[in-house]
Amino acid sequence: MITNNISEATAALVNNEIIAMPTETVYGLAGNAYSEAAVQKIFTLKKRPFYNPLIVHIKSVQFLNNVANDIPLAANKLASAFWPGSLTLVLKKQLHIPDIVTAGKTTVAVRVPNHPMALALLESLTFPLAAPSANPFGCISPTTAEHVHSYFGNDLPIILQGGSCENGVESTIIGFDNEQPILYRHGAISVEDIEAVVGKLIVNTNNNSNPDAPGMLSRHYAPSTPTYLTENVSEFIQSLSSKKIGVLVFKNKITNTSITHQEILSITGNTKEATKNLYAALHRLDNSDAEIIIAEKMPAVGLGKTINDRLQRAIKK
Ligand code: TXA
Ligand code: MG
């Protein structure tokens, strides 16, 4: 059920139950990060393979000392620059964090979310929250409480209503090789903004065989309707026989009689707005009568790289 009642959510979490909470990126499926039983429920409901570790959400940067060790200087700089916010840091883990959270790794992924409801919830608890995106494994991430409800219905008794997620795409994930920051996942904070704080990043976002991050799997974030990515939507449509076509474009509307549903991400060509709208647009396209979705590649700068990354993983292989 969708509700505004934070204390009900607190009580459920203390009882090792799981709930859905809004964050500024996407909705999360949250449970006590210190409780194996609670985290087990997250994996079961999400049908997520156990080799995919979860992000631990903490209430403030001070709490980092309760979950991580040997924190690089570059990580501290990034935490000060972007927390609370859409940046996840992969750091050496403390031993008391259950292996199920980190998939047996010696590292833990951590962030401070920037949504008043998530922060109020964390403030009410004595433990951090493990939370993957609140979608079944491989599906499009939810950016509204209604998306979460449509995925899980009554299997999830508490879905906190936090409105539309401000950033609309998952956090950017950064790990470290000593002091060298490594990008594991493109996300809501652009590479350029991160490099302005810590210098050049090594990019390692493709590792399909032994994924360090499931967001790195080549097919993920995927609509169930076959989806294609192209630089020229009009041309692509001409190569198709008449079909019910759904179209996702950056800013310029396409005119073609085969188009039955069209989503324009930002009519002013603003990539931040486009990112915020991306998943909701994909959800609507997937639920429309379109038999095929044609998506337009974004300009590959700033958050355009994040959108292209997600579209690349949404396409039919
Ligand atoms: O914005 C977000 O990050 C959202 C909200 C709910 O906070 N969460 C999210 O979680 O996107 P999830 O589970 O869908 O993605 C977590 C990513 C995965 O790609 C996972 O492999 C990576 O974090 N990850 C977690 N622990 C890791 C670790 N120790 N080393 C490398 N990657 C890790
Ligand atoms: Mg996810």
XYZ file of N, CA, C and O and ligand atoms in Angstrom, residues 21-29 46 48 51-57 85-91 93 101-103 105-111 113 130-135 141 169-175 184-185 188 211-217 220-221 310, ligand 1:
289
model
N 11.089 2.902 -0.233
C 11.266 4.312 0.150
C 11.712 5.128 -1.056
O 12.420 4.641 -1.929
N 11.277 6.398 -1.062
C 11.738 7.269 -2.141
C 13.162 7.723 -1.875
O 13.564 7.849 -0.719
N 13.936 7.906 -2.909
C 15.193 8.651 -2.787
C 15.178 9.666 -3.925
O 14.253 9.673 -4.740
N 16.183 10.508 -3.991
C 16.206 11.512 -5.061
C 16.589 10.892 -6.407
O 16.429 11.525 -7.443
N 17.089 9.627 -6.388
C 17.458 8.978 -7.657
C 16.290 8.136 -8.157
O 15.622 8.502 -9.122
N 16.058 7.000 -7.490
C 14.936 6.109 -7.813
C 14.407 5.568 -6.482
O 15.035 5.768 -5.444
N 13.259 4.898 -6.502
C 12.758 4.281 -5.265
C 13.615 3.060 -4.924
O 14.101 2.357 -5.818
N 13.782 2.832 -3.614
C 14.569 1.698 -3.151
C 13.722 0.715 -2.362
O 12.685 1.082 -1.786
N 14.176 -0.548 -2.352
C 13.526 -1.606 -1.568
C 14.414 -1.783 -0.351
O 15.505 -2.343 -0.465
N 12.879 -9.242 -4.973
C 13.398 -8.644 -6.203
C 13.824 -9.705 -7.226
O 14.102 -9.385 -8.361
N 16.613 -11.180 -7.173
C 17.957 -10.718 -7.537
C 18.968 -11.800 -7.234
O 18.932 -12.411 -6.173
N 24.920 -12.791 -6.300
C 26.240 -12.236 -6.596
C 26.200 -10.715 -6.761
O 27.225 -10.077 -6.919
N 25.012 -10.133 -6.739
C 24.889 -8.681 -6.903
C 24.750 -7.972 -5.568
O 23.697 -8.024 -4.948
N 25.784 -7.271 -5.144
C 25.730 -6.636 -3.827
C 24.808 -5.412 -3.798
O 24.458 -4.856 -4.836
N 24.425 -5.014 -2.585
C 23.489 -3.899 -2.394
C 24.218 -2.644 -1.917
O 25.324 -2.718 -1.377
N 23.552 -1.499 -2.076
C 24.082 -0.238 -1.554
C 23.553 -0.039 -0.131
O 22.367 -0.252 0.142
N 24.458 0.361 0.774
C 24.079 0.656 2.153
C 23.838 2.170 2.259
O 24.707 2.970 1.903
N 22.633 2.539 2.719
C 22.257 3.953 2.842
C 22.440 4.396 4.288
O 21.859 3.784 5.192
N 23.502 12.951 -1.439
C 23.332 13.059 -2.878
C 23.600 11.768 -3.621
O 23.848 10.715 -3.028
N 23.582 11.888 -4.958
C 23.468 10.723 -5.831
C 24.812 10.121 -6.220
O 25.063 9.843 -7.400
N 25.664 9.959 -5.237
C 26.977 9.371 -5.470
C 27.173 8.215 -4.494
O 27.008 8.381 -3.290
N 27.527 7.036 -5.026
C 27.800 5.875 -4.184
C 29.298 5.609 -4.207
O 29.914 5.600 -5.273
N 29.870 5.405 -3.015
C 31.307 5.126 -2.903
C 31.507 3.672 -2.519
O 30.853 3.171 -1.596
N 32.393 2.986 -3.214
C 32.719 1.596 -2.877
C 34.019 1.611 -2.078
O 35.067 2.025 -2.585
N 33.916 1.168 -0.809
C 35.027 1.295 0.140
C 35.289 -0.038 0.845
O 34.447 -0.938 0.795
N 35.075 -2.708 3.514
C 33.954 -2.844 4.440
C 34.405 -3.208 5.849
O 35.484 -3.796 6.029
N 24.952 -8.707 2.107
C 24.826 -7.329 1.610
C 25.865 -7.055 0.523
O 25.573 -6.410 -0.486
N 27.067 -7.571 0.741
C 28.194 -7.212 -0.137
C 28.559 -8.345 -1.098
O 29.590 -8.274 -1.762
N 27.730 -9.377 -1.157
C 27.985 -10.544 -2.005
C 29.363 -11.136 -1.708
O 30.081 -11.552 -2.616
N 32.028 -9.720 -0.906
C 33.184 -8.887 -1.257
C 33.796 -8.268 -0.007
O 33.172 -8.203 1.048
N 35.020 -7.778 -0.166
C 35.674 -7.098 0.958
C 35.336 -5.602 0.949
O 35.811 -4.843 1.773
N 34.506 -5.206 -0.019
C 34.116 -3.798 -0.116
C 32.620 -3.637 0.123
O 31.848 -4.597 -0.011
N 32.245 -2.405 0.482
C 30.819 -2.095 0.656
C 30.507 -0.804 -0.104
O 31.320 0.123 -0.127
N 29.338 -0.774 -0.743
C 28.897 0.430 -1.458
C 28.037 1.252 -0.500
O 27.145 0.704 0.150
N 28.318 2.547 -0.407
C 27.635 3.395 0.584
C 27.211 4.719 -0.034
O 27.957 5.292 -0.829
N 26.020 5.208 0.393
C 25.692 6.600 0.057
C 24.730 7.206 1.069
O 24.042 6.474 1.798
N 21.432 9.305 0.941
C 20.442 9.762 -0.038
C 20.009 11.196 0.258
O 20.120 11.657 1.384
N 19.985 -1.213 3.711
C 20.414 -1.787 2.424
C 19.240 -1.600 1.475
O 18.105 -1.916 1.824
N 19.502 -1.044 0.295
C 18.393 -0.805 -0.629
C 18.834 -0.819 -2.083
O 19.548 0.073 -2.527
N 18.376 -1.835 -2.824
C 18.520 -1.790 -4.285
C 17.337 -1.012 -4.849
O 16.396 -0.677 -4.119
N 17.367 -0.713 -6.129
C 16.213 -0.080 -6.761
C 15.007 -1.020 -6.623
O 15.148 -2.249 -6.661
N 13.807 -0.435 -6.463
C 12.605 -1.218 -6.142
C 11.915 -1.740 -7.400
O 10.745 -1.436 -7.657
N 12.646 -2.535 -8.177
C 12.088 -3.168 -9.369
C 12.531 -4.616 -9.385
O 13.579 -4.943 -8.834
N 13.892 0.844 -13.545
C 13.799 1.306 -12.155
C 12.589 2.224 -11.975
O 12.193 2.925 -12.894
N 17.384 8.888 -12.084
C 18.248 7.802 -12.539
C 19.166 7.448 -11.364
O 19.400 8.280 -10.478
N 19.696 6.227 -11.327
C 20.459 5.762 -10.175
C 21.707 6.607 -9.907
O 22.198 7.318 -10.781
N 22.246 6.413 -8.703
C 23.462 7.125 -8.309
C 24.647 6.709 -9.181
O 24.685 5.603 -9.720
N 25.596 7.604 -9.283
C 26.874 7.302 -9.933
C 27.704 6.497 -8.936
O 27.728 6.827 -7.753
N 28.364 5.427 -9.403
C 29.148 4.596 -8.478
C 30.642 4.762 -8.758
O 31.092 4.592 -9.902
N 31.383 5.063 -7.682
C 32.836 5.245 -7.777
C 33.540 4.310 -6.796
O 33.199 4.277 -5.606
N 34.505 3.549 -7.301
C 35.368 2.742 -6.438
C 36.778 3.322 -6.478
O 37.014 4.342 -7.141
N 32.347 2.989 -11.807
C 31.730 1.677 -12.046
C 30.369 1.801 -12.732
O 29.924 0.888 -13.405
N 29.673 2.902 -12.453
C 28.348 3.069 -13.088
C 28.104 4.554 -13.357
O 28.245 5.366 -12.450
N 23.458 9.762 -11.795
C 22.822 11.079 -11.709
C 23.819 12.226 -11.551
O 23.450 13.379 -11.724
N 30.353 -9.527 -13.229
C 29.971 -8.142 -13.005
C 30.331 -7.647 -11.604
O 29.932 -8.246 -10.623
N 31.087 -6.564 -11.552
C 31.349 -5.912 -10.287
C 30.099 -5.192 -9.840
O 29.913 -4.870 -8.687
N 29.255 -4.886 -10.786
C 28.007 -4.198 -10.497
C 26.983 -4.667 -11.519
O 27.256 -4.657 -12.710
N 25.781 -5.100 -11.066
C 24.810 -5.629 -12.022
C 24.320 -4.548 -12.966
O 23.890 -4.828 -14.072
N 24.420 -3.289 -12.532
C 24.091 -2.198 -13.434
C 24.997 -2.247 -14.640
O 24.787 -1.577 -15.636
N 26.070 -3.049 -14.548
C 27.014 -3.160 -15.644
C 26.648 -4.286 -16.597
O 27.300 -4.462 -17.608
N 25.648 -5.085 -16.264
C 25.246 -6.139 -17.190
C 24.777 -5.493 -18.490
O 24.173 -4.426 -18.482
N 19.836 -4.649 -18.988
C 19.390 -4.277 -17.653
C 18.482 -3.088 -17.871
O 18.467 -2.533 -18.953
N 17.761 -2.646 -16.888
C 16.915 -1.444 -17.042
C 16.027 -1.572 -18.280
O 15.807 -0.607 -19.011
N 22.028 3.893 -20.114
C 20.813 3.145 -19.776
C 20.088 2.672 -21.042
O 19.570 1.556 -21.087
O 20.486 5.465 -6.801
C 20.750 4.346 -6.371
O 21.934 3.929 -6.273
C 19.581 3.453 -5.984
C 18.876 4.072 -4.776
C 17.776 3.208 -4.237
O 19.820 4.381 -3.788
N 20.015 2.120 -5.712
C 20.448 1.280 -6.684
O 20.737 0.011 -6.223
O 20.572 1.605 -7.840
P 20.942 -1.254 -7.171
O 21.017 -2.408 -6.248
O 19.897 -1.273 -8.198
O 22.362 -1.027 -7.760
C 23.464 -1.139 -6.890
C 24.712 -1.188 -7.659
C 24.877 -2.489 -8.388
O 25.334 -2.217 -9.700
C 25.909 -3.213 -7.540
O 26.643 -4.172 -8.241
C 26.764 -2.073 -7.085
O 25.824 -1.092 -6.755
N 27.526 -2.449 -5.887
C 27.064 -2.678 -4.651
N 28.061 -3.059 -3.835
C 29.183 -3.059 -4.570
C 30.547 -3.370 -4.301
N 30.952 -3.759 -3.100
N 31.435 -3.265 -5.319
C 31.027 -2.870 -6.560
N 29.751 -2.569 -6.865
C 28.838 -2.667 -5.897
